[in-house]
Structures are given as C-alpha cells and as structure tokens.
Coordinates of C-alpha atoms and ligand atoms in Angstrom, one line a residue:
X4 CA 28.4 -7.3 31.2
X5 CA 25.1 -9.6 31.0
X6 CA 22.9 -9.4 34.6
X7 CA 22.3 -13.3 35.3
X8 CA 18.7 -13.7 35.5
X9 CA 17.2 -14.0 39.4
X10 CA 14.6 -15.6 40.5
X11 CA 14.8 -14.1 44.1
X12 CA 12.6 -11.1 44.5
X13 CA 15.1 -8.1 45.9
X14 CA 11.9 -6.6 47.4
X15 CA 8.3 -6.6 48.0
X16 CA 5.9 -6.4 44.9
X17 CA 5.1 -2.7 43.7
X18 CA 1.9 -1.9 42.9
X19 CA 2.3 1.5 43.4
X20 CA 4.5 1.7 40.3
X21 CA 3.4 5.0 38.0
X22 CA 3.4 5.5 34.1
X23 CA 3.9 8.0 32.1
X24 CA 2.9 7.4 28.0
X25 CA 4.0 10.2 25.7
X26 CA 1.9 10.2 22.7
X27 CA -1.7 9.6 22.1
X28 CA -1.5 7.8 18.6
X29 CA -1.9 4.2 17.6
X30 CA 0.2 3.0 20.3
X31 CA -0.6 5.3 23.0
X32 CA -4.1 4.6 22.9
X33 CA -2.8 0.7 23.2
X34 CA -0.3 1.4 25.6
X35 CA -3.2 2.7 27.9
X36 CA -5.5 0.3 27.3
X37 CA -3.1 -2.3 28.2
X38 CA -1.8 -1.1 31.2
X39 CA -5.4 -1.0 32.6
X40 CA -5.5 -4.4 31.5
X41 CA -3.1 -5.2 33.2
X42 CA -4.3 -3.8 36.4
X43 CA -1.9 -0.6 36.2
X44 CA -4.3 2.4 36.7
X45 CA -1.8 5.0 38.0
X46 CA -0.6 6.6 34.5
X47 CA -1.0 9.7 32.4
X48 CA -1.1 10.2 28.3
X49 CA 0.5 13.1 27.4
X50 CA -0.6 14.1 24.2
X51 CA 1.4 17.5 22.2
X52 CA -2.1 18.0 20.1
X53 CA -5.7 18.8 20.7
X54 CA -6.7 15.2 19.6
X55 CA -5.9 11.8 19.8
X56 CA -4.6 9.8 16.6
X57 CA -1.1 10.5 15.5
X58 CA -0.4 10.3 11.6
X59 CA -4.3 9.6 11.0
X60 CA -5.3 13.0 12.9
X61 CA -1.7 14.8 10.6
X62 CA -2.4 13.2 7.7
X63 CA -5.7 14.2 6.1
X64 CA -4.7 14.7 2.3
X65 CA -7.4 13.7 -0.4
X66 CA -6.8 9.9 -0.9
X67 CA -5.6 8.9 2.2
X68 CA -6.3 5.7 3.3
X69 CA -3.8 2.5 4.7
X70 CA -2.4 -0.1 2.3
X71 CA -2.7 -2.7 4.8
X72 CA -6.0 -4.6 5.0
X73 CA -8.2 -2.6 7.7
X74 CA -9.1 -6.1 9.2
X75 CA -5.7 -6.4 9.9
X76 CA -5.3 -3.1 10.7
X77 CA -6.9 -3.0 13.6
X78 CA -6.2 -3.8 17.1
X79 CA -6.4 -7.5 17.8
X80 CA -8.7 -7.0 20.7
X81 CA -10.8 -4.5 19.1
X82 CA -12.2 -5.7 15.7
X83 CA -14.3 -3.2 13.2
X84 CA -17.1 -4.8 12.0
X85 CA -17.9 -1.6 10.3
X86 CA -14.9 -1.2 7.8
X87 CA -16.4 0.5 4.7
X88 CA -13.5 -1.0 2.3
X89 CA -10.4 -3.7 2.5
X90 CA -8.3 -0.7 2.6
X91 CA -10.1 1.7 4.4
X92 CA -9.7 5.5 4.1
X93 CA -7.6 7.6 6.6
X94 CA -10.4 9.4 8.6
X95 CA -12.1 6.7 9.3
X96 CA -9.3 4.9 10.6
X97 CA -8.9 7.9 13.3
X98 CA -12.3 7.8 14.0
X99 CA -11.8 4.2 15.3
X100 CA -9.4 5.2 17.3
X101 CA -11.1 7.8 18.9
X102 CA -14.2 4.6 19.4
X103 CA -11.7 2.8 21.0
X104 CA -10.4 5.0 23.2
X105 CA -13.5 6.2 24.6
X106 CA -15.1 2.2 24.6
X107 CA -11.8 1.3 26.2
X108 CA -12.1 4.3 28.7
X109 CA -8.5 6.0 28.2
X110 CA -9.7 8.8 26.4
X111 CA -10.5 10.7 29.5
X112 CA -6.5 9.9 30.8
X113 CA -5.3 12.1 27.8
X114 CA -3.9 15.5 28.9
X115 CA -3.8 17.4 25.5
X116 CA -2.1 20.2 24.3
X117 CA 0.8 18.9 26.4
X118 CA 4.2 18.1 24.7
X119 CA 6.7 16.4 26.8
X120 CA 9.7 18.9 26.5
X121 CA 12.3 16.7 29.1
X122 CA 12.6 13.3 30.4
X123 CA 15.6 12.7 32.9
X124 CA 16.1 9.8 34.9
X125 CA 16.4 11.7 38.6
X126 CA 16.9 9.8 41.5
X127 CA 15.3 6.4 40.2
X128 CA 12.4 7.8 38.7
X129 CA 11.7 9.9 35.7
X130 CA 11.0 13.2 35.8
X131 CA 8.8 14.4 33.2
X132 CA 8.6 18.6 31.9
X133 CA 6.1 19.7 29.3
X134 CA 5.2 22.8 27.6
X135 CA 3.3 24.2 29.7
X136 CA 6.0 24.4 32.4
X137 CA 4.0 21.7 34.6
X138 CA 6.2 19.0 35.9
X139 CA 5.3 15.0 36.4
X140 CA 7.3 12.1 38.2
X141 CA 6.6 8.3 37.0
X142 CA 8.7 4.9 37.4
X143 CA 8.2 3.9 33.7
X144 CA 7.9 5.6 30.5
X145 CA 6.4 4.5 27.4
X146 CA 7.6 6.6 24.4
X147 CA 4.7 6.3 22.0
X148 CA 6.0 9.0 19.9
X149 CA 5.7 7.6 16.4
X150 CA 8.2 6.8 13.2
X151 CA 6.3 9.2 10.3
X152 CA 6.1 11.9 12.4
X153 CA 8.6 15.1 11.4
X154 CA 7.4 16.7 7.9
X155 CA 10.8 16.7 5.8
X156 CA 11.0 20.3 4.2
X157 CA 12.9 19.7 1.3
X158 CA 15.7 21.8 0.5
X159 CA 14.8 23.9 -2.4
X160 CA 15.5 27.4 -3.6
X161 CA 12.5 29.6 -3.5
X162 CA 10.4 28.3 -1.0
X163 CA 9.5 31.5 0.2
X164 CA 8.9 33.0 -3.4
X165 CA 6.3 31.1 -4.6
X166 CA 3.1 33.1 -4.1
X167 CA 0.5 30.4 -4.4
X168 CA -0.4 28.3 -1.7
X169 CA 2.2 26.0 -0.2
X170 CA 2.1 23.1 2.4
X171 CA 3.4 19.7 2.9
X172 CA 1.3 16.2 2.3
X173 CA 0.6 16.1 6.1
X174 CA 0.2 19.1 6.9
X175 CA -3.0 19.8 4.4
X176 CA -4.2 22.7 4.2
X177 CA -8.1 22.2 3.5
X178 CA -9.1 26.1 3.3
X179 CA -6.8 26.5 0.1
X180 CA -9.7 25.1 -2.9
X181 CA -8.1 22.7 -5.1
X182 CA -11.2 22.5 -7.7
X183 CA -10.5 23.9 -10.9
X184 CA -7.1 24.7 -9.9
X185 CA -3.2 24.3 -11.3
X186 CA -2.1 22.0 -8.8
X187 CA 1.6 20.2 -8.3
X188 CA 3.1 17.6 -6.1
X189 CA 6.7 16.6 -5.4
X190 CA 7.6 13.5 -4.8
X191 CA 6.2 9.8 -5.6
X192 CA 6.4 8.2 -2.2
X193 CA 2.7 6.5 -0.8
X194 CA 1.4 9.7 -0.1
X195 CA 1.7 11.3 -3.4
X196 CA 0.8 8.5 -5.3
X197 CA -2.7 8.8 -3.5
X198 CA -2.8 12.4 -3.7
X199 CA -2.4 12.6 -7.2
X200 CA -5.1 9.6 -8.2
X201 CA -7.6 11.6 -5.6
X202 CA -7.0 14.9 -7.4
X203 CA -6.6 14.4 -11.0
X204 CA -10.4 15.1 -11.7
X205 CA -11.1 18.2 -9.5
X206 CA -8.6 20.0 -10.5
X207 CA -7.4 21.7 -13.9
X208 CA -3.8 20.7 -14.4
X209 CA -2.1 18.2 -12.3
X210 CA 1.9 18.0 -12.4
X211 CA 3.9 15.7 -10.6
X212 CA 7.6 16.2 -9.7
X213 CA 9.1 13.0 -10.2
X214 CA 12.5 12.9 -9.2
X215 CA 12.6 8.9 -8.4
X216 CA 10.7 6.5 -10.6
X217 CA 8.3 3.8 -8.3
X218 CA 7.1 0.2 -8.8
X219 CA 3.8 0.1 -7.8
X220 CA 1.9 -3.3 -7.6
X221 CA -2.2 -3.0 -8.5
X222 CA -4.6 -3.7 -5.5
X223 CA -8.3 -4.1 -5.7
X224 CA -10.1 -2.2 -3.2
X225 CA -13.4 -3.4 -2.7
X226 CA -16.2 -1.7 -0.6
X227 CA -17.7 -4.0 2.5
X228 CA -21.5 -4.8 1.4
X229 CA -24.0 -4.2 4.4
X230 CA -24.6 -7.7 4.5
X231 CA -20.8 -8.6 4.6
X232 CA -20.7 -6.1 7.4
X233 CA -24.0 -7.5 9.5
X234 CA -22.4 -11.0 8.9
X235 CA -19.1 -9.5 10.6
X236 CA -21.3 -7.9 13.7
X237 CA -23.1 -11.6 14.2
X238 CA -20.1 -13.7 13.5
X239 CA -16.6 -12.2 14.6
X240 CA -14.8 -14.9 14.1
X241 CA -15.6 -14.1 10.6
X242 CA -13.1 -10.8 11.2
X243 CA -10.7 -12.9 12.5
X244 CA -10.5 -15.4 9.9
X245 CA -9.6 -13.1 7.6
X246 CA -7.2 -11.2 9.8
X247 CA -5.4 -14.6 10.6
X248 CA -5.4 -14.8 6.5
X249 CA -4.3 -11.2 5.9
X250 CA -1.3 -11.5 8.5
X251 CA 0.0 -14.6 7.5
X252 CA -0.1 -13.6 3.8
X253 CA 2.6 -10.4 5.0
X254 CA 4.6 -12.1 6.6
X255 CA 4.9 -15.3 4.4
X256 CA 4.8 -13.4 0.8
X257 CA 6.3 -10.2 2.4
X258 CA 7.2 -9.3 5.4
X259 CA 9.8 -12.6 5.9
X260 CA 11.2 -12.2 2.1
X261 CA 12.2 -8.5 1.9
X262 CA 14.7 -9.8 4.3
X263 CA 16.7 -11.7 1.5
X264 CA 17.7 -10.4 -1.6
X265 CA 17.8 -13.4 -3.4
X266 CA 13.9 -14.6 -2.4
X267 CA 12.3 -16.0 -5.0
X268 CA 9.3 -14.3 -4.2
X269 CA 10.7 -10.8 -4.8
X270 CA 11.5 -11.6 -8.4
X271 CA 7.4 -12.7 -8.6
X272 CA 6.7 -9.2 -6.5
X273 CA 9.0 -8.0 -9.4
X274 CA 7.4 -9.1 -12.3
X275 CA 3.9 -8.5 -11.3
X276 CA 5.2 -4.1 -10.8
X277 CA 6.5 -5.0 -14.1
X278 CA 3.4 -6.2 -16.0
X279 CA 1.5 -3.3 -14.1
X280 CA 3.4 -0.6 -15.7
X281 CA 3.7 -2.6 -19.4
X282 CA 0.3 -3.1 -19.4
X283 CA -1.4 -0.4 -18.0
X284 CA 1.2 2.6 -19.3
X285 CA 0.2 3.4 -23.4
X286 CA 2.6 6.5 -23.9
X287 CA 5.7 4.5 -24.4
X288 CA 7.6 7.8 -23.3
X289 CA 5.7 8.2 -20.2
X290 CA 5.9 4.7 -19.4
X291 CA 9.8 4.9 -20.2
X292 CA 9.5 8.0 -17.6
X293 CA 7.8 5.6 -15.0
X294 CA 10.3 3.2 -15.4
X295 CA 12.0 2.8 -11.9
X296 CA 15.7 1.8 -12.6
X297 CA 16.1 -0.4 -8.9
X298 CA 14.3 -3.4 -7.9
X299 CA 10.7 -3.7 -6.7
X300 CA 10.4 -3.4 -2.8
X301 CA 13.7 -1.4 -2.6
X302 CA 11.8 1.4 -2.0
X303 CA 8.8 0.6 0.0
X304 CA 6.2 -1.0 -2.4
X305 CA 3.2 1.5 -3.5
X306 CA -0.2 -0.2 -3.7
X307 CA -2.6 1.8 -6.3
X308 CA -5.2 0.4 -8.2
X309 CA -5.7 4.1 -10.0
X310 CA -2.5 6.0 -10.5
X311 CA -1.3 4.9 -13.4
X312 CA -4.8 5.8 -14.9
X313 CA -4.8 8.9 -13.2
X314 CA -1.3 10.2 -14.1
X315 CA -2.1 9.3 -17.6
X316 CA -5.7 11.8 -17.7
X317 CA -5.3 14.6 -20.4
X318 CA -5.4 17.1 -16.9
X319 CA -1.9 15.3 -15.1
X320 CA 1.6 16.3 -16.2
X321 CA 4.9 13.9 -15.2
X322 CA 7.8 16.0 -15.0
X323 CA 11.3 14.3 -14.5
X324 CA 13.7 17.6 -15.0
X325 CA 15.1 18.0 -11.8
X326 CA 13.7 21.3 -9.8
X327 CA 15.7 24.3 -10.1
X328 CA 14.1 27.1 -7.8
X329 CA 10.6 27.8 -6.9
X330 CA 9.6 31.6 -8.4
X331 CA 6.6 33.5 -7.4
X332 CA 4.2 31.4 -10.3
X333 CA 5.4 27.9 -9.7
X334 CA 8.6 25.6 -10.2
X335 CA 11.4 26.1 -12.8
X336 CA 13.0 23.6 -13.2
X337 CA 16.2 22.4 -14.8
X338 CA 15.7 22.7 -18.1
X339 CA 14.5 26.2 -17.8
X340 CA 11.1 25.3 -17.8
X341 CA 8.3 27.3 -15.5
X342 CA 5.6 24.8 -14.6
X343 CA 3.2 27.4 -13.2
X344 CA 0.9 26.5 -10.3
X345 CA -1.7 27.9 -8.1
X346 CA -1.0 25.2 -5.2
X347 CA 2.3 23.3 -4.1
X348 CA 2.0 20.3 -2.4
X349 CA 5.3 18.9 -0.8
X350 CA 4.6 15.3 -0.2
X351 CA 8.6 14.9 0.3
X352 CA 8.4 12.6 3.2
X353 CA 9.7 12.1 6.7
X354 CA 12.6 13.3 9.6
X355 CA 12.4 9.3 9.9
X356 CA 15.3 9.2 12.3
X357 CA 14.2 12.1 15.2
X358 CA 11.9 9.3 16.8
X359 CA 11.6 10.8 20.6
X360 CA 13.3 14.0 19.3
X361 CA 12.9 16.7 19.6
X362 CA 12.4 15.8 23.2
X363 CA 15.1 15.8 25.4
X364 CA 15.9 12.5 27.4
X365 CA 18.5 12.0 29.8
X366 CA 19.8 8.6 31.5
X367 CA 21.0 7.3 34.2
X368 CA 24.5 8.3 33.6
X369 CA 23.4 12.3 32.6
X370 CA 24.0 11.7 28.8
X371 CA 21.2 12.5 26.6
X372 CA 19.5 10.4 23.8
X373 CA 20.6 13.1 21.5
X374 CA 24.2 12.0 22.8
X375 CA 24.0 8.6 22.7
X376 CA 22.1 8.6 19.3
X377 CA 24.5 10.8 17.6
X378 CA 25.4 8.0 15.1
X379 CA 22.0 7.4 14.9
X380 CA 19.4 6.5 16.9
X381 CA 19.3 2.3 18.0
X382 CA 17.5 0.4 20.5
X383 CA 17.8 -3.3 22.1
X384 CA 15.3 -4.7 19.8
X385 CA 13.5 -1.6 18.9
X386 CA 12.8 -1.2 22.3
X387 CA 15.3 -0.5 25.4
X388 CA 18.6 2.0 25.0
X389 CA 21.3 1.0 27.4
X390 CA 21.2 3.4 30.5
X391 CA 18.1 4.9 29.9
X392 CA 16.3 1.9 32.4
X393 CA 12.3 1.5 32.5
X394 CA 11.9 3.5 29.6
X395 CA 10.2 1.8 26.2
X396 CA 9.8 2.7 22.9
X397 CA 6.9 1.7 21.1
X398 CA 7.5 1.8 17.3
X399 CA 11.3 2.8 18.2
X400 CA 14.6 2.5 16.2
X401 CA 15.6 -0.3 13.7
X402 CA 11.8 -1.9 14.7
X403 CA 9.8 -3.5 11.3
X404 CA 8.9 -1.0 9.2
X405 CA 7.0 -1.9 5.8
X406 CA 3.6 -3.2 4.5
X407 CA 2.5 -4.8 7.3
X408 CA -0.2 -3.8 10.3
X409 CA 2.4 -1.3 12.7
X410 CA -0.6 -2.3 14.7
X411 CA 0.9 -5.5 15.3
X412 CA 3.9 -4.5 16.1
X413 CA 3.2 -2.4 19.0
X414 CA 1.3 -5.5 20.3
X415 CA 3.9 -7.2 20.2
X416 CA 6.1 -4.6 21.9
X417 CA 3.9 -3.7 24.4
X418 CA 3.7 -7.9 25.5
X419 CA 7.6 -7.9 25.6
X420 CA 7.3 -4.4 27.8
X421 CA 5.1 -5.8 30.2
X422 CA 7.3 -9.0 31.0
X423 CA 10.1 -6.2 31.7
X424 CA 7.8 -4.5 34.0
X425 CA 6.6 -7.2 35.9
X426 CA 10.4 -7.2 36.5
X427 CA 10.2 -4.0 38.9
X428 CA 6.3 -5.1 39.9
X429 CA 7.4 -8.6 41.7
X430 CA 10.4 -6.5 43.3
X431 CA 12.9 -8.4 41.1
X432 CA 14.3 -4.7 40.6
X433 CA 14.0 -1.6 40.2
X434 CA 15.4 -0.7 37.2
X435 CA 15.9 -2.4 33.9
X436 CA 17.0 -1.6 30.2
X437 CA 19.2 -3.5 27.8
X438 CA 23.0 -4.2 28.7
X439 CA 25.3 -2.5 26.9
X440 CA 26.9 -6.0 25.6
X441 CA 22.7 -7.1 24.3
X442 CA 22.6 -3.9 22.3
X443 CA 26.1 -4.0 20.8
X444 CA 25.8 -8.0 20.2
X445 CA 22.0 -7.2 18.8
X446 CA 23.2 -4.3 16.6
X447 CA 26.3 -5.7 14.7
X448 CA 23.9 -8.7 14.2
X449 CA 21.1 -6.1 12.7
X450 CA 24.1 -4.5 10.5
X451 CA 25.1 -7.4 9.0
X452 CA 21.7 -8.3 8.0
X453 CA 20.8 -5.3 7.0
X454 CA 23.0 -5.6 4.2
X455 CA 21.2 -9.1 3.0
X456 CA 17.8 -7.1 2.8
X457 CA 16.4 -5.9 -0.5
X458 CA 16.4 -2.0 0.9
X459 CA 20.2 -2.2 0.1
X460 CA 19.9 -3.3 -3.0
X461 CA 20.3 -0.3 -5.0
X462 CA 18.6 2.5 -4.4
X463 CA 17.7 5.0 -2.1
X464 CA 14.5 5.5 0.4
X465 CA 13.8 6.4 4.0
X466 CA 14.9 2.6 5.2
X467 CA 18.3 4.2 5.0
X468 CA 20.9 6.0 7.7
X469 CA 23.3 8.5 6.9
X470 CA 25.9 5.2 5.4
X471 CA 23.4 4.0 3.1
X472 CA 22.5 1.1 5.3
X473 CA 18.8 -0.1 6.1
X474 CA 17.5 0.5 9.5
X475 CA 14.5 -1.5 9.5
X476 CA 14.1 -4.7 11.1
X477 CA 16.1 -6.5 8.8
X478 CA 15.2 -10.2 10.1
X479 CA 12.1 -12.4 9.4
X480 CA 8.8 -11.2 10.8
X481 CA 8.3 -14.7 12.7
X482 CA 11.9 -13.5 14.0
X483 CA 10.2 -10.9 15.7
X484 CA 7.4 -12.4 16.9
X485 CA 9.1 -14.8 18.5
X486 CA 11.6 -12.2 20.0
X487 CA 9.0 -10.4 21.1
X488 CA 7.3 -13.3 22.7
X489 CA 9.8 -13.4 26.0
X490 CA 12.1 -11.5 26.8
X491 CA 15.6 -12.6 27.4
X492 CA 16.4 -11.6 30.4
X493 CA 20.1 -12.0 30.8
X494 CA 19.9 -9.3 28.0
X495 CA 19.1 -6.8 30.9
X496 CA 20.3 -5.1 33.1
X497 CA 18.9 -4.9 36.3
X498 CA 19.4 -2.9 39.6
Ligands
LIG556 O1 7.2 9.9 1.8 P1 8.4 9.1 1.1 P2 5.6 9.5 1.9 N1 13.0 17.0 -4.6 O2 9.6 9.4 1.9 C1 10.6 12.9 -2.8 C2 3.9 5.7 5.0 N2 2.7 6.0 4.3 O3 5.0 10.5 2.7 O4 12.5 8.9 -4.0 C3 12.2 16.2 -5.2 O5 8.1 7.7 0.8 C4 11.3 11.6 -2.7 O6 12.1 11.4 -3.9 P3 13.2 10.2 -3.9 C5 4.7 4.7 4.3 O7 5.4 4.0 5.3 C6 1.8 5.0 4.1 O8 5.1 9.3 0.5 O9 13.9 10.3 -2.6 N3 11.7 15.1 -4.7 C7 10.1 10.7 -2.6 O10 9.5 10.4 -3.9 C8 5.6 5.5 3.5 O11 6.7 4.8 3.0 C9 0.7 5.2 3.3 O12 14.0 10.5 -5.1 C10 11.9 15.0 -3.4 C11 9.1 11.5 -1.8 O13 9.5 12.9 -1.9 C12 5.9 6.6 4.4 O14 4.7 6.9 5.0 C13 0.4 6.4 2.7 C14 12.7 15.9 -2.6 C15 9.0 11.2 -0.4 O15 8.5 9.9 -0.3 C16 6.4 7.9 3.7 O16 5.6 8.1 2.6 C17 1.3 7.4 3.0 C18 13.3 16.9 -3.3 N4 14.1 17.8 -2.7 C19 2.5 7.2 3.7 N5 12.8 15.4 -1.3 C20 -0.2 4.1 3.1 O17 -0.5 3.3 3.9 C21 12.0 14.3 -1.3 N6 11.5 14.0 -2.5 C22 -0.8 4.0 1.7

C-alpha cells in the first residue's frame, strides 16, 4: 500500500534527531560532512579499521590508481587543485580523503577500530552493537559500507600448499619483495591489469592466469604541469570546467549507453577495444589468446594505456590452461604444466553481493536483512529496504555501478536521503522507508531492464546475480539523477 503524501506536520520539528554512519570511506566521510552541513551535529562514524578511506586505504597494490578522471573524481564541493595526473594514483586519492576530512572537521567524529556487529530497529530507534561490546542508540542510519569491499577467495585446490607468498590484490602484502622475483597473478579484472603493467619490470618472470579474455580501451594519462596546477589554485572554475566536461562525457558516451544493447555508441566503444588489441598485439598467438570472445563493456571496460606492452615484455607469461591445483612451487595447471612462482597474487575480485553483511540488521518487523535479502540483496532505488525505516544505504544494491565517479553517486544519494530526513525533522513522521508496493513496482521494472543492458549480453562479470541477470542500475545515468533529485514520496511509507 502507497502512504499518500501529507503536508500536515504529525508533530513538532526534531532537532534532536541522532545518526549513526557505519563506514568511514568515500561516502562516510560525505555522509558526515553533509550532515553538519545540514545543521545535524549529533552523529557518530563508526569505522571497523584504524583509518579512514575504504577501498583506497585496502587497496594498495603497485599500479593502483582510478580510471575515472581525478577532477571528476572528487567531491563536488571539495575540488583538488593538486591532482598529479588525469587519472591519479590510489594513495593519493586516500590521502585526499584524509585532507578532507580533517579540512571538513569529521575526522575527529570517527571512532575506529569499531565494526558495527548489530543494527535492530528497537522501539523506534536503532540500536547499534559493535565489536567491542559497546552499545549505541540513533534515529537514522546511514550504511556507508561500500560495494568492492569482501576479497573473493577463489576456490582452488592447494591454497594452503603453495609455499611462497600468497595474498589477494587488496589485501597486499608489501613486506613480501617482488624485485627480481617469479611473480603470478590470477585474474584479468582492473586490478590485475594494473598490477601486471606496474610489475613487469621489477620482477623476473611475470605470469598471468588468464581464465577470461578482456577488451581494454587505451587511455592517455597525462601528468598535471605545475603551472596547470597553480592555474587550478587561482582559477577553480578552471577544475570545474573540466569536471562539468568529464561528467557529461560518462554519462552521454557511457554511462546512458551501456543501458541498451543496441547503442550505436557501444559498437564505436567496440571497435576502438578492437583496433587496440590488432594494433598493439604482434604475436598473432598471443593476440589470438587476448581475444575476448563477448562484446566490449560486457565486462566492465579496462582502461590501460600499458598492458598490452607490458604483457608482451620478454619477462611476462599469458597462460590460458585452466588452473588445476596449487603445489608447494607454484600453479599446475590443466595441461600438466607447473608454472613455478615465488609470489601469488589473487586479484580474483569481489563478494559484490554482502553489501551491509556481514553485519546483522534487523527491521521493524524482527526479520533480518540476511532474511529479506536471501534472493539477493535489493533496495528502493539503491537506497531504502521495506521495513527497515530511517535506515540508507549509500552505494547500496542494484545502485550505478561502472566507469563513472561513485563519487557522484553518493551525492546524489545522500541529497535524496536528506529530503527523507527532513521527513522525521519537520515532524511529518517518524519513520520512513520504501513501501513494499515502490520496491516491488521499482524492482520488476529494474529486471526487465536489466535484461536490455549490455552486461547481459553474453558473458559473465560481477554485474551479475546468482540467475545471470545484471544488478547494476540498469537505466540511463540522467535517470538517476533525476530520481535522485526528489524523492517521491507516495513511494514511502511513513509512520
Ligand atoms: O575484480 P574482477 P577486480 N580462477 O571481479 C578472475 C573496481 N576497480 O578486483 O573474468 C581464475 O573484475 C576473473 O575471471 P573471469 C572496478 O569496479 C577499479 O579486478 O570471471 N580466475 C576475473 O578476471 C572493477 O570492476 C579500478 O573469468 C578467476 C578476475 O579474477 C572492480 O573493482 C581498479 C577465478 C576478477 O576480476 C573489481 O575489479 C581495480 C578463478 N577461480 C578495481 N576467480 C580502477 O578504477 C576469479 N577469477 C582502475
């Protein structure tokens, strides 16, 4: 049943109302500096690590650095005059948000080394349990918790054999040398494709485990000139412009076309992955081997100005024989073969579908997440589950996922959050999540477009659930925007 929208206040305005963020990433630190924007000071940041920053403080792996234009890849309010390149590397993207959350004074609301272990909705308010045993009470939550979050162990025989050293893409492991060693990746997701073109030189033999061919489109990654950058510090409206630029060039020539299968534009995106690997690949066996056999932007699109140069050094090794076992020297795999190695790296991807979990959240009603989700997880527009009133997910379930500024996203989120807040704030309510009817009308919608999208044409990635169908946001990025712009409130439920 849809709540008619009221415009009579049930009670007085709250402005006692208390928050309770879980996560201090990208859009925890936001999340804060928002609410204190917004004039909400009463809130804590509970944060499971010893540091702010999410996937830039667990991903650390040579070569590290985000495919999406650091100008845009920035908060909107805080612009980085100081960007060393157009795609700038990973640890200096943390250490802007670590500037920004000290500039923007939320650093010191961080409680770390705290995971939130419980959330349950007790008596109108939630009541919050972390590891420590402490205990915390709060009339909103705001589930930063992150997409990229759960290292996915693959299943392999042998793990425990192998005698070198042995750890996933983000969870490097910088006291094990690399230099001069026998190193080998699995996988050819983002993350390996920069490991490998960051390695190849420093170390003796490079082999990557190929198991799924990828379409990678060439970037050029230019370095910010002092002068460019003292021209940024005088003029910021010189950062903008070219933020304004960068975003509307993902969603126009990305973003808004990976939603149809039959774009035009993908077939362009297409042939220019195509050209790359003709031109740039010699060995016609190797470049038969790189060959992906699905369509670009199926899987997500790599960026990489270097790999193909790097994985075709005299040092780097593809190997496409499925793995067998691990054994204490390195990986047999299929065909018998031992590809001995000193180092392992497992750059196999994602949990992408835990998203809160392994937290455990109760509703309204006493069911958990864990039961509601147990077809898989899904939110009111990314955002709101049914039962489970004032509490947000930033980054949640069947949200945009892609090449595009995440950034931007929680922005966006975090406006639509607010207008459900001010909900409770003016007395309106005191609760409010999506209807039951909203999310069910919402999802068979998202289903049936999911199908339209280029991630179901063929082949398989993380975009997909257990039935082979896409999760992401599978409408046009000016969709969402607009979505996100007001919320519909006859889409709520409010008490
Ligand atoms: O992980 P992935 P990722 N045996 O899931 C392979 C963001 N990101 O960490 O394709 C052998 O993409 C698997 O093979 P297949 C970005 O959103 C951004 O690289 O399933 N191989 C695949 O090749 C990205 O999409 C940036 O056949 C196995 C790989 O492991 C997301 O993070 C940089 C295997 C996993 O690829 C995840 O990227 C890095 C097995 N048992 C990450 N199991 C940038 O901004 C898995 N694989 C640049």
């Amino acid at each position: 049943m849809t709540t008619e929208p009221t415009s009579t206040p049930a009670a007085a305005p709250r402005n006692d109302l208390r928050f309770i963020v879980i996560g201090a990433g990208m859009s925890g630190i936001l999340s804060a500096i928002k609410l204190k924007q917004a004039g909400f000071d009463d809130f804590a940041v509970y944060e499971k690590a010893d540091r702010l920053g999410g996937t830039w403080r667990e991903n650390t792996y040579p070569g590290i650095a985000c495919d999406v234009p650091s100008h845009f890849y920035s908060y909107s309010f805080a612009p980085n005059p100081d960007w060393s390149h157009r795609f700038s590397p990973g640890a200096e993207i943390h250490a802007y948000f670590e500037a920004v959350a000290h500039r923007y004074g939320v650093h010191e609301r961080i409680q770390f080394g705290k995971e939130v272990t419980r959330c349950a909705f007790e008596d109108g308010r939630w009541r919050i349990e972390t590891s420590d045993g402490a205990t915390d009470v709060a009339d909103f939550v705001i589930a930063a918790t992150g997409v990229l979050h759960h290292p996915a162990i693959p299943d392999i025989e042998g793990l425990d054999d192998f005698e070198g050293a042995l750890f996933h893409s983000a969870r490097w492991d910088h006291d094990v040398p690399v230099a001069g060693k026998r190193v080998g990746v699995v996988g050819t997701g983002s993350s390996a494709i920069q490991i490998v073109s960051a390695l190849v030189d420093r170390v003796e033999e490079l082999t990557l485990f190929q198991r799924t061919a990828q379409w990678i489109t060439p970037i050029e990654n230019p370095a910010y000139s002092d002068t460019e950058k003292a021209e940024f510090q005088e003029h910021p409206e010189a950062m903008q412009t070219i933020r304004d630029a960068v975003a509307r060039a993902f969603t126009d020539g990305f973003a808004n076309v990976l939603v149809d299968a039959d774009s035009p534009m993908l077939q362009v995106i297409h042939d220019s992955c195509l050209a790359n690997l003709e031109n740039n690949v010699k060995d016609p066996e190797l470049r038969e081997k790189l060959r992906p056999d699905y369509r670009a932007t199926c899987k997500r699109l790599i960026m990489s100005e270097d790999f193909y140069d790097a994985i075709q050094r005299p040092n780097a090794k593809l190997v496409t024989e499925g793995i067998e076992r691990l054994e204490k020297s390195g990986v047999r795999t299929r065909d018998g073969r031992l590809h001995e190695l000193d180092v392992l790296v497992l750059a196999t991807g994602f949990r992408v579908e835990d998203f809160v979990r392994p937290m455990r959240v109760i509703g309204r009603s006493g069911a958990s997440m864990d039961e509601v989700w147990k077809d898989g997880p899904f939110a009111h527009l990314a955002i709101s589950v049914p039962d489970f009133p004032n509490f947000f997910m930033l980054n949640g379930p069947n949200g945009p996922v892609g090449n595009f500024s995440l950034i931007e996203v929680a922005e966006l989120q975090f406006g639509y959050i607010l207008q459900l807040v001010e909900q409770v704030r003016s007395g309106a309510c005191d609760e409010i999540c999506a209807s039951q009817e909203a999310m069910q009308r919402f999802d068979a919608e998202r289903r049936e477009a999911a199908k339209k999208t280029i991630w179901a044409s063929g082949c398989k990635s993380w975009y997909l659930d257990a039935d082979g169908l896409p999760t992401a946001w599978p409408f046009t990025f000016d969709r969402f925007r607009e979505e996100m712009s007001k919320p519909q409130l006859g889409d709520f439920e409010r008490r």
